[in-house]
PDB file of N, CA and C in Angstrom:
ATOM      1  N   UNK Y 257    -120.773 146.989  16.000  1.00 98.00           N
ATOM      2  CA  UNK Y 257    -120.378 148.149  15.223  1.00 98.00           C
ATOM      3  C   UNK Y 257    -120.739 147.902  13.762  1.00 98.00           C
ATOM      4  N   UNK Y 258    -120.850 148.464  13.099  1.00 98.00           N
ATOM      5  CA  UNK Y 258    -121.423 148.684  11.579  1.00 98.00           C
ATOM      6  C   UNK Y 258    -119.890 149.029  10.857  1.00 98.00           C
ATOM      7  N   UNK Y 259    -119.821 148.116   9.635  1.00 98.00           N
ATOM      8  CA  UNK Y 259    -118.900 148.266   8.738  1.00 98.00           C
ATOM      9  C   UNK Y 259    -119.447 148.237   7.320  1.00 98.00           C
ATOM     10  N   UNK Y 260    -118.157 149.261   6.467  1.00 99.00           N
ATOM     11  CA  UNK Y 260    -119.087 148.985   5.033  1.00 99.00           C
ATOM     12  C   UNK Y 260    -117.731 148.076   4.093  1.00 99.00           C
ATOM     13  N   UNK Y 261    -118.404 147.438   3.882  1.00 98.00           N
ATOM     14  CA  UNK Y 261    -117.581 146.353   2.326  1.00 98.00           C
ATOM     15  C   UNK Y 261    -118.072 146.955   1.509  1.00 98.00           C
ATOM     16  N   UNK Y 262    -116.482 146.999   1.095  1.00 98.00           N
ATOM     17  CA  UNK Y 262    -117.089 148.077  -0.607  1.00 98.00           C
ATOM     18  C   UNK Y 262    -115.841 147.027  -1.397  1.00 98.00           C
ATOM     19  N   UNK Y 263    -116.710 146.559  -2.431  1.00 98.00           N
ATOM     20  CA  UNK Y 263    -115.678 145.330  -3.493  1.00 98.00           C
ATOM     21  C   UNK Y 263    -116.162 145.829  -4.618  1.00 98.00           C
ATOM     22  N   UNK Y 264    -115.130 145.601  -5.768  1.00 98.00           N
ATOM     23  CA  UNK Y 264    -114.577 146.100  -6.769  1.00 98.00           C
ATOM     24  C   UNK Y 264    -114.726 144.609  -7.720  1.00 98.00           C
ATOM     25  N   UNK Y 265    -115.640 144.764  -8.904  1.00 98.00           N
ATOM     26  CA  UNK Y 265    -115.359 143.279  -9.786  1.00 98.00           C
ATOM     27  C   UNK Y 265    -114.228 143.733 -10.615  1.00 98.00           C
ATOM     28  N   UNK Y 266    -114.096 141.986 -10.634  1.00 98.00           N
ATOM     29  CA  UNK Y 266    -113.229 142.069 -11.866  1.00 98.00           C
ATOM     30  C   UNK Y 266    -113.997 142.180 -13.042  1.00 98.00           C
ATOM     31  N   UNK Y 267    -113.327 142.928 -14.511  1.00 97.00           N
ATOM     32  CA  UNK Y 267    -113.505 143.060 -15.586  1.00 97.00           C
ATOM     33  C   UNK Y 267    -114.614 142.201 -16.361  1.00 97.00           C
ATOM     34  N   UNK Y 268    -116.018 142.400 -16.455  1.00 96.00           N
ATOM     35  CA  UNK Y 268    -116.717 141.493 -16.950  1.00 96.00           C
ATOM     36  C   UNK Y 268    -117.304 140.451 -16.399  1.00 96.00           C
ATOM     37  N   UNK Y 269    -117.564 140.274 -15.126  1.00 97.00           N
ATOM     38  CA  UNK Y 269    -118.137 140.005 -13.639  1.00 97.00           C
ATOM     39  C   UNK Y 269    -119.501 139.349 -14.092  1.00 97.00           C
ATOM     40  N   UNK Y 270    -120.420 140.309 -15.291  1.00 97.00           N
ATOM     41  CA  UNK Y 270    -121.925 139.775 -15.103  1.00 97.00           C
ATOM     42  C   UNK Y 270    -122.423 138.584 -15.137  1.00 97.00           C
ATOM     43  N   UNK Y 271    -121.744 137.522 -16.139  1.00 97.00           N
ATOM     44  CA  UNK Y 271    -121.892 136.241 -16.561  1.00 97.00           C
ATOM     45  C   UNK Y 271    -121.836 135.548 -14.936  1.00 97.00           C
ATOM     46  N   UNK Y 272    -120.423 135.836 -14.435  1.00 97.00           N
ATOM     47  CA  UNK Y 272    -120.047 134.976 -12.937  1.00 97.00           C
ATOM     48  C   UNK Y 272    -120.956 136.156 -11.960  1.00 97.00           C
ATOM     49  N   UNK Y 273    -121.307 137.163 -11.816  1.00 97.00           N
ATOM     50  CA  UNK Y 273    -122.337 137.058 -10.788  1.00 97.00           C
ATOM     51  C   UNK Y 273    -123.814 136.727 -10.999  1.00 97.00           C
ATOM     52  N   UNK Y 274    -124.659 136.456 -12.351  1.00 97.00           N
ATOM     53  CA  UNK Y 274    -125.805 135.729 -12.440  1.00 97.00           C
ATOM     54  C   UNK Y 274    -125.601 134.731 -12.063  1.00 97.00           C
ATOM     55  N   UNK Y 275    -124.525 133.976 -11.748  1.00 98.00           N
ATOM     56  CA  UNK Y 275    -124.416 132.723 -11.473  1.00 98.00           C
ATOM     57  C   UNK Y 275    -124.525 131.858 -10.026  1.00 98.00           C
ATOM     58  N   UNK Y 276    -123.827 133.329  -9.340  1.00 98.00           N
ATOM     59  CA  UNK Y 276    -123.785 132.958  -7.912  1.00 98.00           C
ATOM     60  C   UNK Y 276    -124.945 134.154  -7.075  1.00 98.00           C
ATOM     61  N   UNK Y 277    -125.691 134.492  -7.947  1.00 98.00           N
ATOM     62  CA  UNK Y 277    -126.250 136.130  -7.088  1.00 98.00           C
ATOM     63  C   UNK Y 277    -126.940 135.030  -6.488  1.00 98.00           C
ATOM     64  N   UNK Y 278    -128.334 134.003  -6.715  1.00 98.00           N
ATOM     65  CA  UNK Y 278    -128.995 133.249  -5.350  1.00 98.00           C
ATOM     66  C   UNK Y 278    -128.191 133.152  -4.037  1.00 98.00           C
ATOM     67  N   UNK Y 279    -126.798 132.474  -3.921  1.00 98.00           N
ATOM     68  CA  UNK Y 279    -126.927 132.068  -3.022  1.00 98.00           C
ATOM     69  C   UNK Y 279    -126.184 133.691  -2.421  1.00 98.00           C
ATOM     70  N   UNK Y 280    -125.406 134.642  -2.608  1.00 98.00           N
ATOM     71  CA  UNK Y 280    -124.631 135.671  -2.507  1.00 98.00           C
ATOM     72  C   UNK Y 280    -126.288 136.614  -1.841  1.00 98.00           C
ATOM     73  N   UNK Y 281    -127.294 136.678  -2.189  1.00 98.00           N
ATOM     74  CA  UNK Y 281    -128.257 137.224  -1.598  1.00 98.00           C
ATOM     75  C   UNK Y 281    -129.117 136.615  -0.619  1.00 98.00           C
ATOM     76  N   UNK Y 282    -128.826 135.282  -0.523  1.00 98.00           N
ATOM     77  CA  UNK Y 282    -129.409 134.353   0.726  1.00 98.00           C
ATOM     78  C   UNK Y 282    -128.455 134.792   1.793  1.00 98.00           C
ATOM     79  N   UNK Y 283    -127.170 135.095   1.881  1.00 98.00           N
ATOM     80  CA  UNK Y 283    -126.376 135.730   2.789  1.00 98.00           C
ATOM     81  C   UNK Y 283    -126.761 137.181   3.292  1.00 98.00           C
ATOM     82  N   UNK Y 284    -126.950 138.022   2.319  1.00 98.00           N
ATOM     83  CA  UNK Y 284    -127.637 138.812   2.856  1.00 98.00           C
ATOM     84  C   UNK Y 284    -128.998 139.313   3.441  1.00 98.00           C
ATOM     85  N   UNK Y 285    -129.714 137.660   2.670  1.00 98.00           N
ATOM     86  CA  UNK Y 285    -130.968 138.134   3.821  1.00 98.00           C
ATOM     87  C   UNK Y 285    -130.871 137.459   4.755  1.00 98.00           C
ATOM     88  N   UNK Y 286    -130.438 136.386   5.437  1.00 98.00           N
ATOM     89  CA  UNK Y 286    -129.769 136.182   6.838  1.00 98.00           C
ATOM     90  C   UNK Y 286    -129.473 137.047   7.774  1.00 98.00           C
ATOM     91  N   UNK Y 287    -128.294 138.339   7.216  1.00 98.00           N
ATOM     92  CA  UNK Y 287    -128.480 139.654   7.765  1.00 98.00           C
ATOM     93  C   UNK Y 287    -129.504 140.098   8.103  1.00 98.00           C
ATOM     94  N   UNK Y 288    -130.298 140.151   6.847  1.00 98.00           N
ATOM     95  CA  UNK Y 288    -131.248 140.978   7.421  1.00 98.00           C
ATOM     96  C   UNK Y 288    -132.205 140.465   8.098  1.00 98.00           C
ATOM     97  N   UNK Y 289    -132.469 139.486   8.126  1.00 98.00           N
ATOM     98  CA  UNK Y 289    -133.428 138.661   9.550  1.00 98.00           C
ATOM     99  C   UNK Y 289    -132.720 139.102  10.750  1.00 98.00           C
ATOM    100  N   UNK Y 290    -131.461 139.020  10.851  1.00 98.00           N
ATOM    101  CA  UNK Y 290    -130.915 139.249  12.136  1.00 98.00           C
ATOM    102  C   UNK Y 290    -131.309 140.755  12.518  1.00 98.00           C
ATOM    103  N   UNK Y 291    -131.691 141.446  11.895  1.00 98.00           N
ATOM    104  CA  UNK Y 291    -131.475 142.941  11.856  1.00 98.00           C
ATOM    105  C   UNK Y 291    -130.026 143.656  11.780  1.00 98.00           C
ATOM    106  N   UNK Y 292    -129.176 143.113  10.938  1.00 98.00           N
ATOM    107  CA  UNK Y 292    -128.204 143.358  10.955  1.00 98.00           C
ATOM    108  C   UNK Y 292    -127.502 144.132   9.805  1.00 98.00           C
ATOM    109  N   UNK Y 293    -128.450 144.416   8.574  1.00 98.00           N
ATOM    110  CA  UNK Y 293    -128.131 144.257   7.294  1.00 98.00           C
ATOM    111  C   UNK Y 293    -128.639 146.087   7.254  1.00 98.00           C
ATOM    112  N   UNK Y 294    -127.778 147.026   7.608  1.00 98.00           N
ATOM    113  CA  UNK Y 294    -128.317 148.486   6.929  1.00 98.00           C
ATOM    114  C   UNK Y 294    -128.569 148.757   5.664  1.00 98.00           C
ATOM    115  N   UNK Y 295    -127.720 148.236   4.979  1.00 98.00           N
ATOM    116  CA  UNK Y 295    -128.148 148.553   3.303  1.00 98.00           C
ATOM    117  C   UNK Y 295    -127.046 147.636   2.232  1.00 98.00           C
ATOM    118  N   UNK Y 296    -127.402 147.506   0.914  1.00 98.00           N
ATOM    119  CA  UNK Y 296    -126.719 146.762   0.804  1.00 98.00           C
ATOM    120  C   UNK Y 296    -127.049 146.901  -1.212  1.00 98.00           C
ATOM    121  N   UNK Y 297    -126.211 146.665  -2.040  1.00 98.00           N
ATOM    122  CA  UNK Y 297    -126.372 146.767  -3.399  1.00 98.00           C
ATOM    123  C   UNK Y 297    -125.056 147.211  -4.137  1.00 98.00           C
ATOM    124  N   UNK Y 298    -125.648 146.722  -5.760  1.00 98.00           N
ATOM    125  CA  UNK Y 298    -124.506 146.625  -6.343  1.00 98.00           C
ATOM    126  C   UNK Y 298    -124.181 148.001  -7.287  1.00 98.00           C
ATOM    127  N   UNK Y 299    -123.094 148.462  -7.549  1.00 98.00           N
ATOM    128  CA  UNK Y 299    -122.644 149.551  -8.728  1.00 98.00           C
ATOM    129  C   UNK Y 299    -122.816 149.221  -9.953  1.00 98.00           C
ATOM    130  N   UNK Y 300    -123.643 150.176 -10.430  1.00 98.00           N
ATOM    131  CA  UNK Y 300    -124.250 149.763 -12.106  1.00 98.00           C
ATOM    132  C   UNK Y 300    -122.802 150.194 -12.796  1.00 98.00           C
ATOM    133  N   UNK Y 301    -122.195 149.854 -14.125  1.00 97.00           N
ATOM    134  CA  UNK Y 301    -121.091 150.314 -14.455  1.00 97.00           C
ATOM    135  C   UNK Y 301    -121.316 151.482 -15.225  1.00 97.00           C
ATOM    136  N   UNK Y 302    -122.683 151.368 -15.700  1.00 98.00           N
ATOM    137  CA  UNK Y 302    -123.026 152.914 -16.499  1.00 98.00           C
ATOM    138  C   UNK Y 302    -124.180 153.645 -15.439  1.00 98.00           C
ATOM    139  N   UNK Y 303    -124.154 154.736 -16.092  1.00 98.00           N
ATOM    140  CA  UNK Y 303    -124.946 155.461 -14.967  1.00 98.00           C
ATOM    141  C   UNK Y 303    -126.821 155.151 -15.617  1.00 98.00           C
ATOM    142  N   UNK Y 304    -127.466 153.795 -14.874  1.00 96.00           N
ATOM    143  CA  UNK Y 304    -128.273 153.645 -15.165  1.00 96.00           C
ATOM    144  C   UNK Y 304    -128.720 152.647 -14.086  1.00 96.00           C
ATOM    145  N   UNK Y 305    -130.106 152.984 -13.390  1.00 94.00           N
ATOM    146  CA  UNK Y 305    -130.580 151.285 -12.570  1.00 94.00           C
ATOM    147  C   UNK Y 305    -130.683 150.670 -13.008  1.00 94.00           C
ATOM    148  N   UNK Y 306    -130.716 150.099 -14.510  1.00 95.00           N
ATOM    149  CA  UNK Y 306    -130.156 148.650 -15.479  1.00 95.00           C
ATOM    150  C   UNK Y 306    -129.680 148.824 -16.600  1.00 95.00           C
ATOM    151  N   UNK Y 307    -128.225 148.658 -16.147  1.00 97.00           N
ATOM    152  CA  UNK Y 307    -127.127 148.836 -16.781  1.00 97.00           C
ATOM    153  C   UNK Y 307    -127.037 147.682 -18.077  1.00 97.00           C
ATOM    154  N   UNK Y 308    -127.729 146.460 -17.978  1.00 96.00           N
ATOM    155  CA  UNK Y 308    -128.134 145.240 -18.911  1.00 96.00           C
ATOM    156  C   UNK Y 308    -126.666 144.844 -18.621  1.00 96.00           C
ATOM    157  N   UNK Y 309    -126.253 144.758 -20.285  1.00 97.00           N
ATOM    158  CA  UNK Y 309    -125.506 144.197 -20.570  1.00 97.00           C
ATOM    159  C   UNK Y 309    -123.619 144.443 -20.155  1.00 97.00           C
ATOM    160  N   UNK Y 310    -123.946 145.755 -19.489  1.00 97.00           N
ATOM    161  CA  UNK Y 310    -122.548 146.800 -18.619  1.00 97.00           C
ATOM    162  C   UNK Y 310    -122.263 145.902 -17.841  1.00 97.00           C
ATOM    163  N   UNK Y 311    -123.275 145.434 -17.167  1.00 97.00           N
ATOM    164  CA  UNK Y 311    -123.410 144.568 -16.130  1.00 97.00           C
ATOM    165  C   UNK Y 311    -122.933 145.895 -14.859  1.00 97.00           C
ATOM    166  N   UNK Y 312    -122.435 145.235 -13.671  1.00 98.00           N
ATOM    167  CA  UNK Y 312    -121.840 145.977 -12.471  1.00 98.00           C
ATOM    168  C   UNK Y 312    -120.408 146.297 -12.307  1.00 98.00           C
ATOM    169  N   UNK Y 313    -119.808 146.958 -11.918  1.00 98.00           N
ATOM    170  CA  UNK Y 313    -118.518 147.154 -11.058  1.00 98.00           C
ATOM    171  C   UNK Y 313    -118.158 146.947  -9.952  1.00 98.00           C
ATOM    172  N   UNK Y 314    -118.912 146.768  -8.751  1.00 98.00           N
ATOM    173  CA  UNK Y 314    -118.325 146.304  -7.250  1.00 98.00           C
ATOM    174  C   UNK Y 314    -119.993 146.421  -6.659  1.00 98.00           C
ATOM    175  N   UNK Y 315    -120.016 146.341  -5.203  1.00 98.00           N
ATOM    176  CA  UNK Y 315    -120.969 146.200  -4.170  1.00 98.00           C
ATOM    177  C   UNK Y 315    -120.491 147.083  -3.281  1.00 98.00           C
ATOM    178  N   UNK Y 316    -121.505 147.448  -2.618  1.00 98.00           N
ATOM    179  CA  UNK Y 316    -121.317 147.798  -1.291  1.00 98.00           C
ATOM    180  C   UNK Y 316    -122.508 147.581   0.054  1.00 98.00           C
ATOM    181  N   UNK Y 317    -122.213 147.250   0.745  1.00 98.00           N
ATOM    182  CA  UNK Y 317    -122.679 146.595   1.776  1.00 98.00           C
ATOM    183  C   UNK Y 317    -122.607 147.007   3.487  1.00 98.00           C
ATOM    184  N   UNK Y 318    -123.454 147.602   3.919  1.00 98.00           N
ATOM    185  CA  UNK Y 318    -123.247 147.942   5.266  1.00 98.00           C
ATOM    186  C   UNK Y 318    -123.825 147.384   6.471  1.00 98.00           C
ATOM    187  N   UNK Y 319    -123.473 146.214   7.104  1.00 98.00           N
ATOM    188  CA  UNK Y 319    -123.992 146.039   7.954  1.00 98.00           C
ATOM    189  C   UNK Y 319    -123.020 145.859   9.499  1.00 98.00           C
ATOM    190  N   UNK Y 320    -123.935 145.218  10.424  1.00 98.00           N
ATOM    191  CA  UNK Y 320    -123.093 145.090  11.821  1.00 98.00           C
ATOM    192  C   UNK Y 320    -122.721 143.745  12.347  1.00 98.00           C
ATOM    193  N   UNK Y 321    -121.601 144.231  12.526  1.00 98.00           N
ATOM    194  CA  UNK Y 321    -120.512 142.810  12.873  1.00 98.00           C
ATOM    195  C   UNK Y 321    -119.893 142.653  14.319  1.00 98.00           C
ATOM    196  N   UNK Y 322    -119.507 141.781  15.296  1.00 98.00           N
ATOM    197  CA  UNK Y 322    -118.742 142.440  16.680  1.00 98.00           C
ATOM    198  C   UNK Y 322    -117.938 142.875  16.532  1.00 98.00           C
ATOM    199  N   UNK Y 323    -116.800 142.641  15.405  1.00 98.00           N
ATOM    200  CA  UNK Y 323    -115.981 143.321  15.088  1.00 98.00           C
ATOM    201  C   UNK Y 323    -115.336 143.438  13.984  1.00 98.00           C
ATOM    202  N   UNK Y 324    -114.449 144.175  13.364  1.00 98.00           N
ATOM    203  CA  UNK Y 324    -113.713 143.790  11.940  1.00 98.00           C
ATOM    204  C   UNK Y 324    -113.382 142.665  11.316  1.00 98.00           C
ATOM    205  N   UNK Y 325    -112.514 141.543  12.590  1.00 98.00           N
ATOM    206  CA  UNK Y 325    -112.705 140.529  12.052  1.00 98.00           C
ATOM    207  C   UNK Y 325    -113.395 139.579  11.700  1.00 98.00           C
ATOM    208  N   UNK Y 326    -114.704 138.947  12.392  1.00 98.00           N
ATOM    209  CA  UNK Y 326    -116.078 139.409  11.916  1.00 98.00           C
ATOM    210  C   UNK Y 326    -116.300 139.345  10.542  1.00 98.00           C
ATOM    211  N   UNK Y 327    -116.538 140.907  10.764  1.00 98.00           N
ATOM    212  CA  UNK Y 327    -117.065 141.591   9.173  1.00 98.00           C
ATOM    213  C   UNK Y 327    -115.790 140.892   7.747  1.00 98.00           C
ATOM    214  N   UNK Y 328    -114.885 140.812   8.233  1.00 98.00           N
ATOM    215  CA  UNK Y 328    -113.448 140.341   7.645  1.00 98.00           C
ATOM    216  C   UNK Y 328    -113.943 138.417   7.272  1.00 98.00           C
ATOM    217  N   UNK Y 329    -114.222 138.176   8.105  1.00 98.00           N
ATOM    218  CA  UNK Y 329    -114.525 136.874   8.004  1.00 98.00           C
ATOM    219  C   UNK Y 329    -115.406 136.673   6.884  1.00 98.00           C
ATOM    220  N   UNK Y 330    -116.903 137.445   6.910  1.00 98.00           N
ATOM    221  CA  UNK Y 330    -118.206 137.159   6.882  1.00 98.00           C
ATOM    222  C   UNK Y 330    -117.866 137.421   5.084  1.00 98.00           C
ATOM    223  N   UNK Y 331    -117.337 138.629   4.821  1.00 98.00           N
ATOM    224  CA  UNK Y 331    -116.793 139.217   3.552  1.00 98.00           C
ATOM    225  C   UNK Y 331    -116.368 138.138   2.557  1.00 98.00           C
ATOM    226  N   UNK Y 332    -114.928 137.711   3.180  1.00 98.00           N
ATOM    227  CA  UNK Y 332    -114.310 136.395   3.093  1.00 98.00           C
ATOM    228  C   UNK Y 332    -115.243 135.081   2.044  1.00 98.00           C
ATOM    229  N   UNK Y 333    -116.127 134.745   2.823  1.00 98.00           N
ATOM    230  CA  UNK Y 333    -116.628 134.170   2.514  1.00 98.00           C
ATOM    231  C   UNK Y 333    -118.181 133.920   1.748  1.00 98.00           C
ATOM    232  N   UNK Y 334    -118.337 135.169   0.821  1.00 98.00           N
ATOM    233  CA  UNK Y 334    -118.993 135.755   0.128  1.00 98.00           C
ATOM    234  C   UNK Y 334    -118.961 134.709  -1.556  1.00 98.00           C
ATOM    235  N   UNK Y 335    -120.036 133.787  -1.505  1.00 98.00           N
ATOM    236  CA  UNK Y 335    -120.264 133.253  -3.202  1.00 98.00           C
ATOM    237  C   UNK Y 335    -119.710 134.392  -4.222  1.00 98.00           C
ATOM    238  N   UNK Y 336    -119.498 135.721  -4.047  1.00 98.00           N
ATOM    239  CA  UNK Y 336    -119.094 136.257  -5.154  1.00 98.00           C
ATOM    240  C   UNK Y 336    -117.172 135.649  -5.285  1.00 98.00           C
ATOM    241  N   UNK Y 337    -117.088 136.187  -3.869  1.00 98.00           N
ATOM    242  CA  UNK Y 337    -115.695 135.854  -3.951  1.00 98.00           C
ATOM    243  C   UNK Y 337    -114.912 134.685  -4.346  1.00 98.00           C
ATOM    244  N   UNK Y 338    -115.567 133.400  -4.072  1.00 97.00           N
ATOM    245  CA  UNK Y 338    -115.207 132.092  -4.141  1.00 97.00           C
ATOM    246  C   UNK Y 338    -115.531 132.402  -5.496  1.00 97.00           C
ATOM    247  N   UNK Y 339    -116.622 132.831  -6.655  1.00 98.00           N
ATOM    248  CA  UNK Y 339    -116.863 132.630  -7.930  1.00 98.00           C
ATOM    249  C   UNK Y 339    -115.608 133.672  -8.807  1.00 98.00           C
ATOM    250  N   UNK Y 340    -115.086 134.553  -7.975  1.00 98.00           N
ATOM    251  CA  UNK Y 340    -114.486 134.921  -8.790  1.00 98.00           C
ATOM    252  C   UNK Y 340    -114.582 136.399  -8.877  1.00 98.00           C
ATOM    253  N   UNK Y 341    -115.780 137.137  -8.773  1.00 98.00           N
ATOM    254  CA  UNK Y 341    -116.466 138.078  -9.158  1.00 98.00           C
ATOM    255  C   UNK Y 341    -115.691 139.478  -8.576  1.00 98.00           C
ATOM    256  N   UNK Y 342    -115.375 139.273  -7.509  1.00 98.00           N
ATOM    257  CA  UNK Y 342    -114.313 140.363  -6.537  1.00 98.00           C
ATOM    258  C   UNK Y 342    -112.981 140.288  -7.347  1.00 98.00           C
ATOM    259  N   UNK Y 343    -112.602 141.265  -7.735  1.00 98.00           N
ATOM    260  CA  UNK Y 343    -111.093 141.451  -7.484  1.00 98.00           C
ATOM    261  C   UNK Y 343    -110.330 141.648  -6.173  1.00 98.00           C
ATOM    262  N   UNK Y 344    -110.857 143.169  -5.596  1.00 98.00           N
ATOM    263  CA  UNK Y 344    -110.752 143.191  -4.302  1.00 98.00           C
ATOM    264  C   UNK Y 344    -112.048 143.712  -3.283  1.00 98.00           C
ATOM    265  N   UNK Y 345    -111.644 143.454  -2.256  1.00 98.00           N
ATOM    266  CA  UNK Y 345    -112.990 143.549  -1.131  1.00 98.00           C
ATOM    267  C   UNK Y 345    -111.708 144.594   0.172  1.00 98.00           C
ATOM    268  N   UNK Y 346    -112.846 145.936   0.082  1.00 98.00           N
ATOM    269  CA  UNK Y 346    -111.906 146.836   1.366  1.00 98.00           C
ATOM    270  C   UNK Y 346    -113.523 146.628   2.246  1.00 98.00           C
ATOM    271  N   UNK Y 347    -112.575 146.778   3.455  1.00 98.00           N
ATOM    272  CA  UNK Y 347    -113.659 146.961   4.802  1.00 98.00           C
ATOM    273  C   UNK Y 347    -113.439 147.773   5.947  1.00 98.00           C
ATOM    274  N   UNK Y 348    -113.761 148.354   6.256  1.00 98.00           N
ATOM    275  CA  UNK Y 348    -113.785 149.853   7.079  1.00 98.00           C
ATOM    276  C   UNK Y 348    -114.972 150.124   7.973  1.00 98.00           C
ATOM    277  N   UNK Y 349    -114.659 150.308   9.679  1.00 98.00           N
ATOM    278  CA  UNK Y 349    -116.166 150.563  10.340  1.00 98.00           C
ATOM    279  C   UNK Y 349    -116.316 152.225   9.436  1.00 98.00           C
ATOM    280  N   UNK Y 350    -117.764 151.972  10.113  1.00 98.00           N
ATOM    281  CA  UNK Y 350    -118.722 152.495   9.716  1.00 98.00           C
ATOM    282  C   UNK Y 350    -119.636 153.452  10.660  1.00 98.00           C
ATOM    283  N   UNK Y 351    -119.413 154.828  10.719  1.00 97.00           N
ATOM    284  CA  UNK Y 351    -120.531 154.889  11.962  1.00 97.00           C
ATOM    285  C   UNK Y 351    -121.695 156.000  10.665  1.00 97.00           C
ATOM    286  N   UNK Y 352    -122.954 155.699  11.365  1.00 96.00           N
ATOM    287  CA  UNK Y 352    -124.513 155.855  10.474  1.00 96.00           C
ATOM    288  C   UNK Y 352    -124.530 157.469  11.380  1.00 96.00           C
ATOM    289  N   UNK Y 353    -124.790 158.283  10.471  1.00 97.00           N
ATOM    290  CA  UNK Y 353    -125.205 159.655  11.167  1.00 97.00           C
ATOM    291  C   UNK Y 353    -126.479 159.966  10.746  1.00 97.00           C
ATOM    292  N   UNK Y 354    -126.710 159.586   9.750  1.00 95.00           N
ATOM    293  CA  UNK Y 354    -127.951 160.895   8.743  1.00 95.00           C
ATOM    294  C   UNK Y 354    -128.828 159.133   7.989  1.00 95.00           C
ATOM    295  N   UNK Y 355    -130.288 159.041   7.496  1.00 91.00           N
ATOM    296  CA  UNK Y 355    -130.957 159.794   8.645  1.00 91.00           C
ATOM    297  C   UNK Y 355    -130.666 159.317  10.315  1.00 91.00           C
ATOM    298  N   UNK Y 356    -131.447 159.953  10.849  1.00 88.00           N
ATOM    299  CA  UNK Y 356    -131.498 160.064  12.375  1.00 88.00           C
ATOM    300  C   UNK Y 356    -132.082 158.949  12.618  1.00 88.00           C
TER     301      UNK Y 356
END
């Protein structure tokens, strides 16, 4: 089943996610070798595709897991999180309608 992680940084995040984005995107391309990884990227905090110095506000991430806990696990253990960068992380299946 497909779930989306949608996480929220804490206040001023950019410094601590340049820090950990290598290995935090080696996780997600793992996903995506598996074919597992639907889509995946971060919230600019201003309305711009480079926000610079705004840095981001949260991620969101959709891919497929066997199950919540799983996806709960996989989340869990996210280099952003261990660095700090999450305040909080929600996770919710997911079903893909559009495109076809």
């Amino acid at each position: 089943m497909l779930y989306a992680i949608m996480a929220r940084d804490v206040p001023d995040s950019l410094a601590q996610r340049l820090a950990v984005r290598p290995a935090h995107l080696a996780r997600l391309t793992a996903l995506q070798d598996q074919g597992r990884l639907i889509v995946a990227g971060p919230f600019p905090a201003i309305d711009a595709n480079d926000p610079g110095s705004a840095g981001f506000s949260g991620s969101l991430i959709v891919a497929e897991f066997v199950d919540l806990a799983a996806a709960r696990q996989w989340a869990d253990a996210d280099p952003y999180v261990a660095a700090g960068v999450y305040a909080e992380v929600e996770i919710k299946p997911w079903r893909k309608v559009f495109p076809a």
